[in-house]
Coordinates of C-alpha atoms in Angstrom, one line a residue:
Chain A
M1 CA -19.8 7.4 -17.3
I2 CA -16.7 5.6 -16.6
L3 CA -14.3 8.3 -16.0
L4 CA -16.8 9.5 -12.7
R5 CA -17.0 6.1 -12.0
L6 CA -12.9 5.4 -11.8
F7 CA -12.3 9.3 -10.0
L8 CA -14.9 8.2 -7.2
T9 CA -14.2 5.0 -6.9
F10 CA -10.1 5.9 -5.9
L11 CA -11.5 8.6 -4.0
K12 CA -13.0 6.6 -1.9
I13 CA -10.0 4.1 -1.7
G14 CA -7.7 7.0 -0.9
S15 CA -9.7 8.1 1.6
V16 CA -9.3 5.0 3.8
A17 CA -6.3 3.7 3.1
F18 CA -4.5 4.2 6.4
G19 CA -0.8 3.2 6.5
G20 CA 0.4 3.6 2.8
G21 CA 0.3 1.0 -0.5
Y22 CA -0.2 -2.4 0.8
V23 CA -3.5 -1.5 2.1
M24 CA -4.6 -0.4 -1.2
I25 CA -4.3 -3.6 -2.7
P26 CA -7.2 -5.0 -0.6
L27 CA -9.4 -2.0 -1.6
M28 CA -8.1 -2.1 -5.0
R29 CA -8.9 -5.7 -5.3
D30 CA -12.4 -5.9 -3.8
E31 CA -13.2 -2.5 -6.1
C32 CA -11.7 -3.6 -9.2
L33 CA -13.3 -7.4 -9.1
T34 CA -16.4 -6.0 -8.2
N35 CA -17.0 -3.6 -11.0
G36 CA -15.6 -6.1 -13.2
W37 CA -12.3 -4.0 -14.4
L38 CA -9.3 -6.6 -13.6
T39 CA -9.2 -10.3 -12.8
E40 CA -7.6 -11.9 -10.3
A41 CA -4.6 -12.8 -12.1
E42 CA -4.3 -9.4 -14.3
L43 CA -4.4 -7.5 -10.6
L44 CA -1.5 -9.7 -9.9
D45 CA 0.2 -8.7 -13.0
F46 CA -0.7 -5.1 -12.3
I47 CA 1.1 -5.4 -8.6
A48 CA 3.7 -6.8 -10.2
V49 CA 4.6 -3.8 -12.6
S50 CA 3.9 -1.2 -9.5
E51 CA 6.6 -3.0 -7.5
S52 CA 9.2 -3.0 -10.2
T53 CA 8.2 0.2 -11.1
P54 CA 9.9 3.8 -8.9
G55 CA 7.1 5.4 -7.2
P56 CA 4.5 4.4 -4.5
I57 CA 2.8 1.3 -4.9
A58 CA -1.0 3.0 -4.9
V59 CA -0.1 5.6 -7.0
N60 CA 1.1 3.0 -9.5
M61 CA -2.1 0.8 -9.4
A62 CA -4.4 3.7 -9.7
T63 CA -2.1 4.9 -12.7
F64 CA -2.6 1.3 -14.1
V65 CA -6.0 0.4 -13.5
G66 CA -7.0 4.0 -15.1
S67 CA -5.1 3.5 -18.1
S68 CA -6.5 0.6 -18.6
Q69 CA -10.3 1.2 -18.3
A70 CA -10.1 4.7 -19.9
G71 CA -6.9 5.3 -21.7
I72 CA -4.8 8.3 -20.5
L73 CA -8.0 10.2 -19.0
G74 CA -8.5 7.3 -16.7
A75 CA -5.4 7.4 -15.5
L76 CA -5.3 11.1 -14.5
V77 CA -8.7 11.1 -13.1
A78 CA -7.6 7.4 -11.1
T79 CA -4.3 8.4 -9.6
L80 CA -6.0 12.3 -8.6
G81 CA -8.7 10.7 -6.7
V82 CA -6.1 8.1 -5.0
V83 CA -3.9 11.4 -4.0
L84 CA -6.5 14.2 -3.7
P85 CA -8.0 12.8 -0.1
S86 CA -4.2 12.6 1.6
F87 CA -3.5 16.0 0.0
C88 CA -6.2 17.8 1.8
V89 CA -5.9 15.5 5.0
I90 CA -1.9 16.6 5.4
L91 CA -2.8 20.0 4.1
L92 CA -5.0 20.6 6.6
V93 CA -2.4 18.5 9.7
A94 CA 0.3 20.8 7.9
A95 CA -1.3 23.9 8.0
A96 CA -3.7 23.8 11.5
L97 CA -3.6 20.7 13.5
R98 CA 0.2 20.4 14.0
Q99 CA -0.5 18.4 17.6
L100 CA -2.9 15.8 15.5
L101 CA -1.4 12.5 16.8
R102 CA -1.2 14.5 20.5
Y103 CA -5.4 14.5 20.2
R104 CA -6.7 10.5 21.9
G105 CA -9.3 10.2 20.3
V106 CA -7.1 10.6 17.0
R107 CA -4.9 7.6 18.8
A108 CA -8.0 6.0 19.5
V109 CA -9.3 5.5 15.8
L110 CA -6.0 4.9 15.1
S111 CA -5.9 1.7 17.4
G112 CA -8.9 0.9 16.2
V113 CA -7.9 0.7 12.4
R114 CA -3.9 -0.9 12.5
P115 CA -5.6 -4.2 13.3
V116 CA -7.9 -3.9 10.5
V117 CA -5.5 -3.0 8.0
V118 CA -2.6 -5.7 8.6
A119 CA -6.0 -8.5 8.7
L120 CA -7.2 -7.4 5.0
I121 CA -3.7 -7.4 3.8
L122 CA -3.5 -10.9 5.5
S123 CA -6.2 -12.2 4.3
T124 CA -6.4 -10.9 0.9
A125 CA -2.8 -12.7 0.7
L126 CA -3.9 -15.9 2.0
T127 CA -7.2 -16.1 -0.6
M128 CA -5.0 -15.2 -3.9
F129 CA -2.6 -18.0 -2.2
L130 CA -5.5 -20.3 -2.3
S131 CA -6.4 -19.7 -5.5
L132 CA -3.1 -19.6 -7.4
T133 CA -1.7 -22.7 -6.1
F134 CA -5.1 -24.7 -5.3
G135 CA -7.2 -23.2 -7.4
V136 CA -9.9 -22.2 -4.7
G137 CA -11.1 -19.0 -5.7
K138 CA -14.4 -19.7 -3.6
I139 CA -16.3 -22.4 -1.7
G140 CA -17.4 -24.9 -4.1
D141 CA -14.3 -24.8 -6.6
A142 CA -13.1 -28.6 -7.6
P143 CA -9.5 -27.3 -6.5
V144 CA -6.7 -27.9 -9.2
F145 CA -3.2 -28.3 -7.2
S146 CA -1.4 -26.5 -9.0
L147 CA 2.4 -28.7 -7.2
P148 CA 5.1 -25.7 -9.7
G149 CA 3.4 -22.9 -7.8
L150 CA 3.2 -24.4 -4.3
S151 CA 6.8 -25.5 -5.1
L152 CA 7.9 -22.2 -5.6
F153 CA 6.2 -20.0 -3.1
V154 CA 7.6 -22.5 -0.5
F155 CA 10.9 -21.7 -2.3
L156 CA 10.7 -18.3 -1.9
C157 CA 10.3 -18.5 1.8
A158 CA 13.1 -20.4 2.1
I159 CA 16.0 -18.1 -0.1
A160 CA 13.9 -14.9 1.4
L161 CA 14.2 -16.5 5.5
L162 CA 18.1 -17.6 4.4
W163 CA 18.9 -13.8 2.8
R164 CA 17.7 -12.6 5.9
R165 CA 19.8 -14.6 8.1
L166 CA 23.2 -14.2 5.8
R167 CA 22.4 -10.5 4.8
R168 CA 20.7 -9.3 8.1
R169 CA 18.0 -6.7 6.0
P170 CA 15.0 -8.4 3.8
I171 CA 15.8 -9.4 0.3
S172 CA 14.8 -7.0 -2.6
P173 CA 11.3 -7.2 -4.1
I174 CA 12.6 -6.8 -7.6
F175 CA 15.1 -9.8 -7.2
L176 CA 12.4 -12.0 -6.0
I177 CA 10.0 -11.1 -9.2
L178 CA 12.7 -11.5 -11.7
F179 CA 13.6 -14.9 -10.0
S180 CA 10.2 -15.9 -9.9
G181 CA 9.5 -14.3 -13.5
L182 CA 12.9 -17.1 -14.6
A183 CA 11.4 -19.8 -13.0
G184 CA 7.7 -19.1 -14.2
I185 CA 9.1 -19.6 -17.8
V186 CA 11.1 -22.5 -17.0
L187 CA 8.0 -24.2 -14.9
F188 CA 5.2 -23.1 -16.8
R189 CA 6.2 -23.1 -20.6
Chain B
M1 CA 10.3 31.0 -6.5
K2 CA 13.8 29.2 -7.1
R3 CA 13.0 27.5 -4.3
L4 CA 9.9 25.8 -5.3
L5 CA 11.5 25.3 -8.4
L6 CA 14.4 23.3 -6.0
L7 CA 11.5 21.6 -4.7
F8 CA 9.8 20.4 -7.8
L9 CA 12.8 19.0 -9.4
S10 CA 14.0 17.1 -6.2
M11 CA 10.9 15.4 -5.8
M12 CA 10.7 14.4 -9.6
K13 CA 14.1 12.9 -8.6
I14 CA 13.1 10.9 -5.6
G15 CA 9.8 9.5 -7.1
L16 CA 12.1 9.0 -10.1
F17 CA 14.3 6.6 -8.6
T18 CA 12.8 5.1 -5.7
F19 CA 11.8 1.7 -6.4
G20 CA 9.4 -0.4 -3.7
G21 CA 7.0 2.9 -2.3
G22 CA 7.0 4.8 0.5
Y23 CA 9.1 3.7 3.2
A24 CA 12.2 3.1 0.9
M25 CA 11.6 7.1 0.2
I26 CA 11.9 8.3 4.1
P27 CA 15.7 7.9 4.0
L28 CA 15.9 9.6 0.4
L29 CA 13.6 12.8 1.5
E30 CA 15.6 12.7 4.6
N31 CA 18.8 13.5 3.4
E32 CA 17.4 16.1 0.7
F33 CA 16.0 18.5 2.5
V34 CA 17.1 17.7 6.8
S35 CA 21.0 17.1 5.6
K36 CA 21.4 18.6 2.1
R37 CA 19.0 21.6 2.2
G38 CA 18.0 22.0 5.9
W39 CA 15.2 23.3 4.9
I40 CA 13.4 20.9 7.8
G41 CA 14.3 20.2 11.4
D42 CA 15.5 17.0 12.5
E43 CA 12.4 16.5 14.9
E44 CA 10.3 17.9 13.1
F45 CA 10.6 15.5 10.4
F46 CA 10.2 12.7 12.4
D47 CA 7.1 13.8 13.4
M48 CA 6.0 14.2 9.4
V49 CA 6.6 10.7 9.2
A50 CA 4.6 9.7 12.3
V51 CA 1.3 12.4 10.5
A52 CA 2.3 10.7 6.8
E53 CA 1.8 6.7 8.4
S54 CA -1.4 7.6 10.8
T55 CA -3.3 9.6 7.8
P56 CA -5.0 7.5 4.6
G57 CA -2.9 7.7 1.5
P58 CA 0.0 6.7 0.3
I59 CA 2.6 7.3 2.9
A60 CA 5.2 9.1 -0.1
V61 CA 2.5 10.7 -1.4
N62 CA 1.7 12.9 2.3
M63 CA 5.6 13.3 2.9
A64 CA 6.0 14.9 -0.5
T65 CA 2.6 16.9 0.1
Y66 CA 3.9 17.8 4.1
V67 CA 7.6 18.7 3.1
G68 CA 6.3 20.8 0.0
Y69 CA 4.3 22.7 2.3
R70 CA 7.0 23.6 5.1
V71 CA 8.8 24.5 2.0
G72 CA 6.5 26.8 0.1
G73 CA 2.8 27.4 1.6
V74 CA 0.0 25.8 -0.6
V75 CA 1.9 25.9 -3.8
G76 CA 4.6 24.1 -2.3
A77 CA 2.6 21.3 -1.4
I78 CA 1.1 21.0 -4.7
L79 CA 4.4 20.9 -6.3
G80 CA 6.2 18.1 -4.0
T81 CA 3.1 16.5 -4.3
V82 CA 2.8 16.1 -8.2
G83 CA 6.5 16.1 -8.4
I84 CA 6.8 12.9 -6.9
V85 CA 3.5 11.8 -8.9
V86 CA 4.3 12.6 -12.1
P87 CA 7.7 10.0 -12.8
S88 CA 5.8 7.2 -11.7
F89 CA 2.3 8.2 -13.6
A90 CA 4.7 8.8 -17.1
V91 CA 6.5 5.0 -17.0
I92 CA 3.3 3.3 -15.5
F93 CA 0.7 5.1 -18.5
L94 CA 3.9 4.0 -21.2
I95 CA 4.0 0.5 -19.5
S96 CA 0.2 0.1 -19.7
L97 CA 0.1 1.0 -23.5
V98 CA 2.2 -2.4 -24.2
F99 CA 1.3 -4.0 -21.5
R100 CA -2.0 -6.6 -22.9
R101 CA 0.2 -7.4 -26.3
F102 CA 3.6 -8.0 -23.9
I103 CA 1.4 -10.4 -21.5
A104 CA 0.2 -12.1 -24.7
V105 CA 3.5 -13.4 -25.1
A106 CA 4.0 -17.5 -24.1
W107 CA 7.0 -17.0 -22.1
V108 CA 5.9 -13.5 -21.2
A109 CA 2.7 -14.9 -19.9
A110 CA 4.3 -18.0 -18.5
A111 CA 6.9 -15.8 -16.2
F112 CA 4.3 -14.0 -14.8
R113 CA 2.7 -17.3 -14.0
G114 CA 5.7 -17.5 -11.8
I115 CA 5.9 -13.5 -10.6
R116 CA 2.2 -13.9 -9.3
I117 CA 3.3 -16.2 -6.5
A118 CA 6.3 -13.9 -5.6
V119 CA 3.6 -11.2 -5.8
V120 CA 0.9 -13.1 -3.7
F121 CA 4.7 -14.2 -1.1
L122 CA 5.6 -10.2 -0.9
I123 CA 1.6 -9.3 0.4
F124 CA 2.4 -12.0 3.1
S125 CA 5.4 -10.4 4.1
A126 CA 3.9 -7.1 3.9
A127 CA 1.5 -8.7 6.5
W128 CA 3.8 -10.0 8.7
R129 CA 6.5 -6.9 8.7
L130 CA 3.0 -4.8 9.7
F131 CA 1.7 -7.5 12.5
K132 CA 5.0 -7.2 13.8
R133 CA 4.9 -3.4 14.5
L134 CA 1.0 -4.1 16.3
P135 CA 1.0 -4.0 20.2
K136 CA 0.6 -7.4 21.1
K137 CA -2.2 -6.5 23.9
P138 CA -5.9 -8.6 23.6
F139 CA -8.1 -5.9 21.8
P140 CA -5.8 -5.0 19.0
L141 CA -5.2 -9.2 18.6
T142 CA -8.8 -9.7 19.4
V143 CA -10.2 -7.1 16.6
F144 CA -7.1 -9.1 14.1
S145 CA -7.9 -12.4 14.1
L146 CA -11.9 -11.6 13.8
V147 CA -11.3 -9.8 10.6
T148 CA -8.8 -11.5 9.3
A149 CA -11.3 -14.5 9.3
A150 CA -14.6 -12.4 8.6
A151 CA -12.6 -11.1 5.1
T152 CA -11.5 -14.2 4.0
V153 CA -14.1 -16.3 5.0
L154 CA -16.7 -13.4 3.3
S155 CA -14.7 -13.9 0.2
L156 CA -14.2 -17.8 -0.1
L157 CA -17.9 -17.3 0.2
A158 CA -18.0 -14.6 -2.6
V159 CA -19.9 -12.2 -0.5
R160 CA -19.3 -9.0 -1.7
F161 CA -18.3 -7.1 1.5
S162 CA -16.2 -4.1 0.5
S163 CA -13.0 -3.5 2.5
V164 CA -13.8 0.0 3.4
W165 CA -16.4 -0.9 5.5
F166 CA -14.2 -2.9 7.5
I167 CA -11.9 -0.2 7.9
L168 CA -14.7 1.7 9.2
I169 CA -16.0 -0.6 11.9
G170 CA -12.3 -0.5 12.6
V171 CA -12.6 3.3 12.9
G172 CA -15.9 2.5 15.2
L173 CA -14.1 -0.5 17.5
G174 CA -11.2 2.1 18.7
L175 CA -13.8 4.6 19.3
A176 CA -15.7 2.3 21.3
A177 CA -13.0 1.2 23.2
Y178 CA -11.8 4.5 23.6
L179 CA -15.3 5.5 25.0
F180 CA -15.4 2.1 27.4
A181 CA -12.1 3.1 29.3
L182 CA -13.6 7.1 30.0
L183 CA -17.0 5.4 31.4
P184 CA -16.5 6.3 35.1
R185 CA -16.4 2.8 36.7
N186 CA -13.6 1.9 34.7
R187 CA -11.4 4.6 35.2
R188 CA -9.3 3.0 37.7
G189 CA -8.1 0.6 35.1
E190 CA -7.1 3.5 32.7
G191 CA -3.3 2.8 32.9
D192 CA -1.6 3.4 29.2
K193 CA -1.1 7.4 28.9

């Protein structure tokens, strides 16, 4: 029963995704790869589309994955699943626990969760980087080095840094995505 | 009634015009509900941001639920949440209908090979941004390094270990550190507030 699977999977993701959109990426990567819903490349494409369209990345990703697996109903149950836990928690906080963050137990839990969340995002970036530019998805894979991929990555780092220096604010992700799309057409055609 | 309709429409507008997710939405919500309409006080708004960041789920959705509840109770919370989700849901659903055919075109496929590199870069920079906000103390830094190493190695070994477990381990470690600091013989070392 794919709808139930989608709903429960995204309910699980929504309940543990502390810290917003980007935490969803490691969580969704696990679930989508394990369930065979997406390949690594499709996942990256979906993230790119979610980044370049309006709205929270997590909601966009849930809608996208749900729709790709089971059409409009899939999109609905996945989005509902990812939103429901935070809706209930916030309702509880707004109605009864206004002082939630002042409890020391809650702060202690968060102090343990925050470093884990950052670590998961970094580790996802690392494994994706290895598989994209060196072709290493797991140990034992014969490396297929991609020079255009690596040069594009280095170039993106350089323009992002330069932009920060000159404009004093981070570069727009949509600009980076558009730029890399053009570069991709030149490099990979 | 009019207030609820206004809430719903404002949320839809914000949902439709913010690119880049949660943090991009905070100034828009502030402008709409604090500065323009005065439905929520300044200080309360900052508390809301803190709560939205510390509870699970997308920050934008958390904020919308909270603002909606303060404006119109449970009905307001539902309207606010639905309002902020509907525009992106509609846009993404339409894209998903044509995406597979779109990406099959040769030059689009080439463009996306470049775009994937940009996405990995964006994930790196998100990790860096969040890392800068971690307190630079032994406990968070140790947890951070161990989990980064463990998650990367497990993934490279193709061992299936869901990230959910890592987050639950984080919950456990946070509580353990807290209880450890409460032990009588460590009481004196408890300097932070």
